[in-house]
Each structure stands twice: as C-alpha cells, then as structure tokens.
mmCIF file of C-alpha atoms in Angstrom:
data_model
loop_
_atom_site.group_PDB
_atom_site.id
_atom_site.type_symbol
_atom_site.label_atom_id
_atom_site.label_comp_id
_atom_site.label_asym_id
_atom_site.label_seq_id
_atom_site.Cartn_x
_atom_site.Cartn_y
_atom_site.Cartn_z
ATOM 1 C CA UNK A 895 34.466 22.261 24.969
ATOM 2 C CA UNK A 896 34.027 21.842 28.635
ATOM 3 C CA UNK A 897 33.028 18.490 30.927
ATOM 4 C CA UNK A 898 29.939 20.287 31.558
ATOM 5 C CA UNK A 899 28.996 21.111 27.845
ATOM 6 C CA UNK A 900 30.023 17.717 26.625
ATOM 7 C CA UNK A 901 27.180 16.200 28.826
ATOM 8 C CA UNK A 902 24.899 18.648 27.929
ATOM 9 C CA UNK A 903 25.005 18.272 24.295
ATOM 10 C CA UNK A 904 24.814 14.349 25.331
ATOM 11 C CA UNK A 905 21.482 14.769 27.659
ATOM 12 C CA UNK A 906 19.971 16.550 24.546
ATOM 13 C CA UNK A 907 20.986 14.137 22.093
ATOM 14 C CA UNK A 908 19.316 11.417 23.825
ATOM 15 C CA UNK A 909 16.504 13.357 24.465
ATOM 16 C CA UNK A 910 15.801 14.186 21.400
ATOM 17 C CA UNK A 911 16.461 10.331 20.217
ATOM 18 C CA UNK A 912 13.819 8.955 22.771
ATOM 19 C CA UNK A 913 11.213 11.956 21.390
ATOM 20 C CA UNK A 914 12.007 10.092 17.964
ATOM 21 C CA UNK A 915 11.903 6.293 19.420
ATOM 22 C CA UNK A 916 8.056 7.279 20.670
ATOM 23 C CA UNK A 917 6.635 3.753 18.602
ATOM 24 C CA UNK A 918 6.975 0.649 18.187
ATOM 25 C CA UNK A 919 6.791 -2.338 15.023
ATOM 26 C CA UNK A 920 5.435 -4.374 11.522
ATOM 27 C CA UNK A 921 4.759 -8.079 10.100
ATOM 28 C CA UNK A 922 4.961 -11.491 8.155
ATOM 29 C CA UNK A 923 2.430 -13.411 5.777
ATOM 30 C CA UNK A 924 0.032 -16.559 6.375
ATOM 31 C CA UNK A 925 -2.397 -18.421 2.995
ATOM 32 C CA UNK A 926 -4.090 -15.399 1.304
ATOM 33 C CA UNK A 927 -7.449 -17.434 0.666
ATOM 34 C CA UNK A 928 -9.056 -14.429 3.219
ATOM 35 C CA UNK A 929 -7.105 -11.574 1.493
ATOM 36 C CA UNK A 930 -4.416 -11.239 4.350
ATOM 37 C CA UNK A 931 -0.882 -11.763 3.989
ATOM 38 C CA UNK A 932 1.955 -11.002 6.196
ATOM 39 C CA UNK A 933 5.494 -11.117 6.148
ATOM 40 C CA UNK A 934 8.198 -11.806 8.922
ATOM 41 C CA UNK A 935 11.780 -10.161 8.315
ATOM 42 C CA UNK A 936 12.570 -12.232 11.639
ATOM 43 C CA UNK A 937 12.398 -15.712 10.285
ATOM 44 C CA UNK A 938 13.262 -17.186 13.942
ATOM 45 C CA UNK A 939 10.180 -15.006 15.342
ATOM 46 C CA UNK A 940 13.294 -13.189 17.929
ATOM 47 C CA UNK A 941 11.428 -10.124 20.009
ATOM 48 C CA UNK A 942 10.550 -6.710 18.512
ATOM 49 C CA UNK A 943 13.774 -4.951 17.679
ATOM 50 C CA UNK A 944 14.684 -1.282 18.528
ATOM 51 C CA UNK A 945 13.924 0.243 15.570
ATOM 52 C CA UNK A 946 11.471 2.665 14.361
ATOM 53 C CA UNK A 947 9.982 3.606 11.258
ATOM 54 C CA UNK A 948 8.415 6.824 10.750
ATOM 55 C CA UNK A 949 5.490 7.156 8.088
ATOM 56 C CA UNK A 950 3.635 10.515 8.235
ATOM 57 C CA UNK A 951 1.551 10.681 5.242
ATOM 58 C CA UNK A 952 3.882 12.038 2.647
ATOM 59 C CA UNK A 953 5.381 8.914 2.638
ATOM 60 C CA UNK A 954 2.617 6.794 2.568
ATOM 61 C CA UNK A 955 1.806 8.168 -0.811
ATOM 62 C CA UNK A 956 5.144 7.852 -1.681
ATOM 63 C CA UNK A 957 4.802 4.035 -0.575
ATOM 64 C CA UNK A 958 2.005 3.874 -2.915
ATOM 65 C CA UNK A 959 4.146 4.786 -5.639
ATOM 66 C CA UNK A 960 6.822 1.864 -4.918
ATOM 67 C CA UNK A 961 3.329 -0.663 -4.853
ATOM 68 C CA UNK A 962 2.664 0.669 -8.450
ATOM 69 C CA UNK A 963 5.906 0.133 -9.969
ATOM 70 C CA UNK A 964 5.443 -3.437 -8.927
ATOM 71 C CA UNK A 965 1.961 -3.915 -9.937
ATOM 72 C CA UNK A 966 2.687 -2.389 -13.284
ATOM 73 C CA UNK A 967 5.453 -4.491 -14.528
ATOM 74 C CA UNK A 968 2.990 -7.236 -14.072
ATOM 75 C CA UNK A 969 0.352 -5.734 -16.391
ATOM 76 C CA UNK A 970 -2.071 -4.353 -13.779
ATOM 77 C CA UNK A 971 -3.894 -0.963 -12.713
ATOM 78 C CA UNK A 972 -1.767 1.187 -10.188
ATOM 79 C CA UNK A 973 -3.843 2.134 -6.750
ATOM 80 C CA UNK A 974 -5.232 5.596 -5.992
ATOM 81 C CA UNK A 975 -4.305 6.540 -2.718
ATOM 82 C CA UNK A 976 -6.350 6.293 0.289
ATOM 83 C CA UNK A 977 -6.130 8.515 3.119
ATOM 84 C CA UNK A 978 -8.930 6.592 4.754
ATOM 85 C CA UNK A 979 -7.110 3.144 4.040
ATOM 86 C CA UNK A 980 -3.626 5.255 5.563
ATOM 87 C CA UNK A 981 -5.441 6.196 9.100
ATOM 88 C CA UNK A 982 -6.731 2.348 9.312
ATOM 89 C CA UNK A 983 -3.524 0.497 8.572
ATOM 90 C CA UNK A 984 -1.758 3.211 11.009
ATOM 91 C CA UNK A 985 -4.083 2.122 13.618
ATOM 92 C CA UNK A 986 -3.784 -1.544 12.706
ATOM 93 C CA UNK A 987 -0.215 -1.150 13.085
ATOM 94 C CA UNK A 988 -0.511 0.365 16.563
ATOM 95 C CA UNK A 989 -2.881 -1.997 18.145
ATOM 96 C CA UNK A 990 -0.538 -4.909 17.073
ATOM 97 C CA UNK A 991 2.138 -2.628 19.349
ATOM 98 C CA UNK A 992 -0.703 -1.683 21.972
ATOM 99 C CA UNK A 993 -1.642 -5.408 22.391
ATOM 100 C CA UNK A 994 1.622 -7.094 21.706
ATOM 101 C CA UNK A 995 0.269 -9.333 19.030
ATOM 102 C CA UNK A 996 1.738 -9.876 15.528
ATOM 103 C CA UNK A 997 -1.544 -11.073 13.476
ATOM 104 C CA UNK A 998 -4.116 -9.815 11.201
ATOM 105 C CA UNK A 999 -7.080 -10.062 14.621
ATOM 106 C CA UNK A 1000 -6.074 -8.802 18.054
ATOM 107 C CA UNK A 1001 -6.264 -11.988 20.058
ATOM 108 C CA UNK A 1002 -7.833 -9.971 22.965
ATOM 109 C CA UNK A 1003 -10.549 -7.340 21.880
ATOM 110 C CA UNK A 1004 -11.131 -9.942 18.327
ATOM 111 C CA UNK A 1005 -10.940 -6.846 16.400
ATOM 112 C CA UNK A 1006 -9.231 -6.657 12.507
ATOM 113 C CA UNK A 1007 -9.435 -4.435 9.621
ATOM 114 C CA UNK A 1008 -12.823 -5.700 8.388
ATOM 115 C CA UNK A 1009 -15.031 -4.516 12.038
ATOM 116 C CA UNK A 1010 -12.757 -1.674 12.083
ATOM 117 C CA UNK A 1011 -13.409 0.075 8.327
ATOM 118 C CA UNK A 1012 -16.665 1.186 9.382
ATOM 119 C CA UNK A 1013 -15.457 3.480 11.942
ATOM 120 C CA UNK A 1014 -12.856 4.940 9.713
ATOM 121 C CA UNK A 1015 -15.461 5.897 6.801
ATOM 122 C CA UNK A 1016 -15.612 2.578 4.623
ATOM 123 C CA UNK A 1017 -18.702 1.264 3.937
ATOM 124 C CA UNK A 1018 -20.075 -2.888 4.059
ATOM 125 C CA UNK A 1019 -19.602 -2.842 0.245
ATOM 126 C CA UNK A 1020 -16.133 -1.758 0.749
ATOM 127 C CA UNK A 1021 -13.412 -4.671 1.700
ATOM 128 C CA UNK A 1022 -9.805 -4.268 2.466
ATOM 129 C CA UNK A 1023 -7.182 -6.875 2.179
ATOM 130 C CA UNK A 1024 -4.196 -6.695 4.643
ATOM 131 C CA UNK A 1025 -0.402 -7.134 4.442
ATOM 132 C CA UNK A 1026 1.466 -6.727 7.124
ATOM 133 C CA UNK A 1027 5.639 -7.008 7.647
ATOM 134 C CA UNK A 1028 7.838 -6.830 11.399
ATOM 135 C CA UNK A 1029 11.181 -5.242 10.663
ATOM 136 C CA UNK A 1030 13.438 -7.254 12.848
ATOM 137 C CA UNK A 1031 16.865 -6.394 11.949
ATOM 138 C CA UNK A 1032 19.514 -9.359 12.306
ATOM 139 C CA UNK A 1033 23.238 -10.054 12.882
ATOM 140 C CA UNK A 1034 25.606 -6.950 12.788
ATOM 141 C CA UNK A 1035 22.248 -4.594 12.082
ATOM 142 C CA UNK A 1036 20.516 -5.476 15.394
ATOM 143 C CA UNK A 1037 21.251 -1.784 17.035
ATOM 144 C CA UNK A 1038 18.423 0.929 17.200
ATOM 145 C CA UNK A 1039 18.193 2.344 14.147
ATOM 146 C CA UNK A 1040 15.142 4.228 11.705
ATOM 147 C CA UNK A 1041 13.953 3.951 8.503
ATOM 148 C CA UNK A 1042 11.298 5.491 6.619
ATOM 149 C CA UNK A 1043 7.816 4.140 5.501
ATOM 150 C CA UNK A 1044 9.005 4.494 1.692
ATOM 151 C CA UNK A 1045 12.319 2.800 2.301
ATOM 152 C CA UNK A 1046 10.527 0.137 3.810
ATOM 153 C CA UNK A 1047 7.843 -0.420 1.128
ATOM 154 C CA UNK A 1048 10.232 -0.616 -1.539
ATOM 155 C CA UNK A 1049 12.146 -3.453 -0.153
ATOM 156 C CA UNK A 1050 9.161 -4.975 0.906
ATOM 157 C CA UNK A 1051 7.309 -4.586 -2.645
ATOM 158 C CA UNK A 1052 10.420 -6.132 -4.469
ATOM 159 C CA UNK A 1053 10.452 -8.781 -1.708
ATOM 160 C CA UNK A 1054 7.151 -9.613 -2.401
ATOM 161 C CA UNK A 1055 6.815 -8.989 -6.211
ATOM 162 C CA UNK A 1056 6.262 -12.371 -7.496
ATOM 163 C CA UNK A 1057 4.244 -14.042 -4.282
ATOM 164 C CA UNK A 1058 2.119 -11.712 -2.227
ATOM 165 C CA UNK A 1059 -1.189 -12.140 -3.808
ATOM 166 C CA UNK A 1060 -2.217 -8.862 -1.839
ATOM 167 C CA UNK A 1061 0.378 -6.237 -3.355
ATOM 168 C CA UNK A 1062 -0.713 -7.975 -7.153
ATOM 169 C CA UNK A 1063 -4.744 -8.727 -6.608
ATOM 170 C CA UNK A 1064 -5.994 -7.035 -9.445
ATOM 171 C CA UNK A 1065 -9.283 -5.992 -8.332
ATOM 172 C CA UNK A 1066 -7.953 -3.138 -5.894
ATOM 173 C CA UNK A 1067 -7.987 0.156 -6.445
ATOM 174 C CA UNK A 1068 -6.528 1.902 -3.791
ATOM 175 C CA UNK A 1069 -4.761 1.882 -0.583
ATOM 176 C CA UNK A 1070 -1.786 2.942 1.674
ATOM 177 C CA UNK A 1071 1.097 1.616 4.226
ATOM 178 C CA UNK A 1072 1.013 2.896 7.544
ATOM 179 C CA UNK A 1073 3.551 1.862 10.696
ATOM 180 C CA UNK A 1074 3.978 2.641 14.009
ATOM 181 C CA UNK A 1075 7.126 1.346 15.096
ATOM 182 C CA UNK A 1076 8.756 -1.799 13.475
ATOM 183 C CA UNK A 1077 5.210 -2.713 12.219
ATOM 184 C CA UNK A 1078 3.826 -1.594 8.910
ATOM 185 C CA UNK A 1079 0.279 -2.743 7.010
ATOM 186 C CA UNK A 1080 -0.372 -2.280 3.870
ATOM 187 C CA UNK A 1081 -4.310 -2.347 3.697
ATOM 188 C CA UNK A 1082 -5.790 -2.097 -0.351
ATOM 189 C CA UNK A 1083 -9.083 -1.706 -1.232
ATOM 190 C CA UNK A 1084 -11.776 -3.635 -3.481
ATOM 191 C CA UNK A 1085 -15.014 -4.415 -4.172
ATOM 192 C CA UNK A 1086 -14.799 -7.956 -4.688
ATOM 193 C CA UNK A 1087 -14.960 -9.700 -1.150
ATOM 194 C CA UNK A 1088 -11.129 -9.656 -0.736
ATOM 195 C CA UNK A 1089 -10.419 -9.035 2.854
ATOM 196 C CA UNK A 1090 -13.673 -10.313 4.558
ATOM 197 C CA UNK A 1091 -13.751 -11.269 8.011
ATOM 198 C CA UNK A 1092 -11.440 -11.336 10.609
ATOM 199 C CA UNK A 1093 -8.480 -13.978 10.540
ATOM 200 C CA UNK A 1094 -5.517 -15.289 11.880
ATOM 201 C CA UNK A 1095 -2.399 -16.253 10.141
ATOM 202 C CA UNK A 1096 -2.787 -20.061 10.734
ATOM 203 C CA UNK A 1097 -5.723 -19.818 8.876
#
C-alpha cells in the first residue's frame, strides 16, 4: 500500500466515524414521588463523554424486552411497546443534548414529557413516567466508543432491578427507551397519574 492510499483509507475512516458520532447523551435518578427517576453512570457529575449510542427502533423493542425480563421476575405484567412513547423519549433525549441540561424539565423552554405527550398523540388521560440514565464511561473506558440502545437497557434494567420504582410500577402498560447520544429515557405509560407534571430531580 502506498503513502497516498494509507491516508486515504484514513480520511474515510474518520469520515465515516464522525457520520456515526452525529449525537450526543443519557441520565441519573432523583425521589420518584412524581413518577421520574434518573440515573447517573457518572457519579462525580464529569462532562458528557464521547460516546454514542445508537437506538433506531428495532432496538427499542428489543429494550422493551430486557424491561420485561425484569418486571417479570418480580411478579408483574410485561409492557406492550409504544412507538408513540419511542418518538417522545427520543426527543426527550435530544432536547437534554439540544439544551445541555441533564433533568426531567428543560430549565429554559420549562418543557417535560407531560406538556410534550400531547403533541406526540397521547391524550390528558394518558401519563408517562420518565427514567432517564447519562452513560459517562470512567477510568481506562473514557475513549469514544458506541453501544447500542439494547446493550444499554439491559445493564441499566439489572442496575435498577430492585430500586427504580419506574422500570417496576405496576400500573404501566407500555413504553420504550430512546437515546440520542450518551442520553437514553425510558418513558412507560399508565393511567394512574404516574408521571404528572413537570419536575426536576431535586424535587
């Protein structure tokens, strides 16, 4: 192989890898007495990491599936999946990027998953609790690197097996992860109040 190849191949390797690294992040979890829980991977809150996680909507389902393994070894219904509740939490996951906020209400425009459902075809009887997780990765991991939405989920629904009151509320019956970036939500829905109102994770 010549000089002039070698860089060749190189220019369209890392064009390809910034086509790929076109996103941005996920989340960590506050009191659950609104129906929103997030989780942060990056316990000493360091900045958004180089690392993206793709989660076209194969996946998603897929994610769904992990969810229901959990929820069933503790005795409760699995979730239909949503593709409504999939669009939502992929656009909850982008404003956080968009904005540069890591909470369950954008700090700017004051909007959250509950004024946002309406425009993405759920009704006012229809509520939807969020979850949301950051991937930040730490130590000798801290490179660019991807991952998948359904490698992601799975950790995170083992993770959060025995405490997220979200992933184990048994009045849901559906819902999906989305990410854009390191960011992923996991939005489920219910029609018991769980997810009213928009809040922030002190609260």
């Amino acid at each position: 192989m010549t000089k002039q190849q070698a860089i060749a191949i190189g220019i369209l390797g890392f064009v390809v890898y910034i086509s790929y690294v076109n996103n941005k992040d996920i989340s960590r979890p506050p009191s659950l007495g609104n129906g929103n829980q997030s989780i942060a991977v990056d316990k000493n809150n360091a900045p958004d990491a180089n690392v993206v996680i793709f989660s076209p909507e194969e996946d998603s389902k897929k994610a769904i599936n992990d969810i229901n393994e959990v929820r069933k070894r503790s005795g409760l219904t699995p979730l239909n999946y949503s593709t409504k509740a999939y669009q939502l939490a992929t656009a909850r996951a982008k404003d956080m990027n968009q904005y540069n906020y890591f909470d369950f209400t954008n700090p700017q425009t004051k909007t959250c998953t509950d004024n946002m459902k309406l425009g993405f075809g759920f009704t006012s009887e229809e509520f939807l609790a969020e979850s949301n997780i950051r991937y930040v990765p730490v130590g000798a991991n801290i490179g660019a690197s991807t991952k998948n939405v359904s490698e992601v989920s799975r950790e995170w629904a083992e993770q959060m097996a025995s405490s997220d009151q979200n992933f184990l509320f048994p009045n849901h019956v559906a819902g999906a992860v989305g990410c854009d970036g390191n960011k992923c939500v996991f939005l489920a829905l219910n029609y018991s109040g769980y997810g009213k109102g928009c809040r922030v994770k002190r609260q």
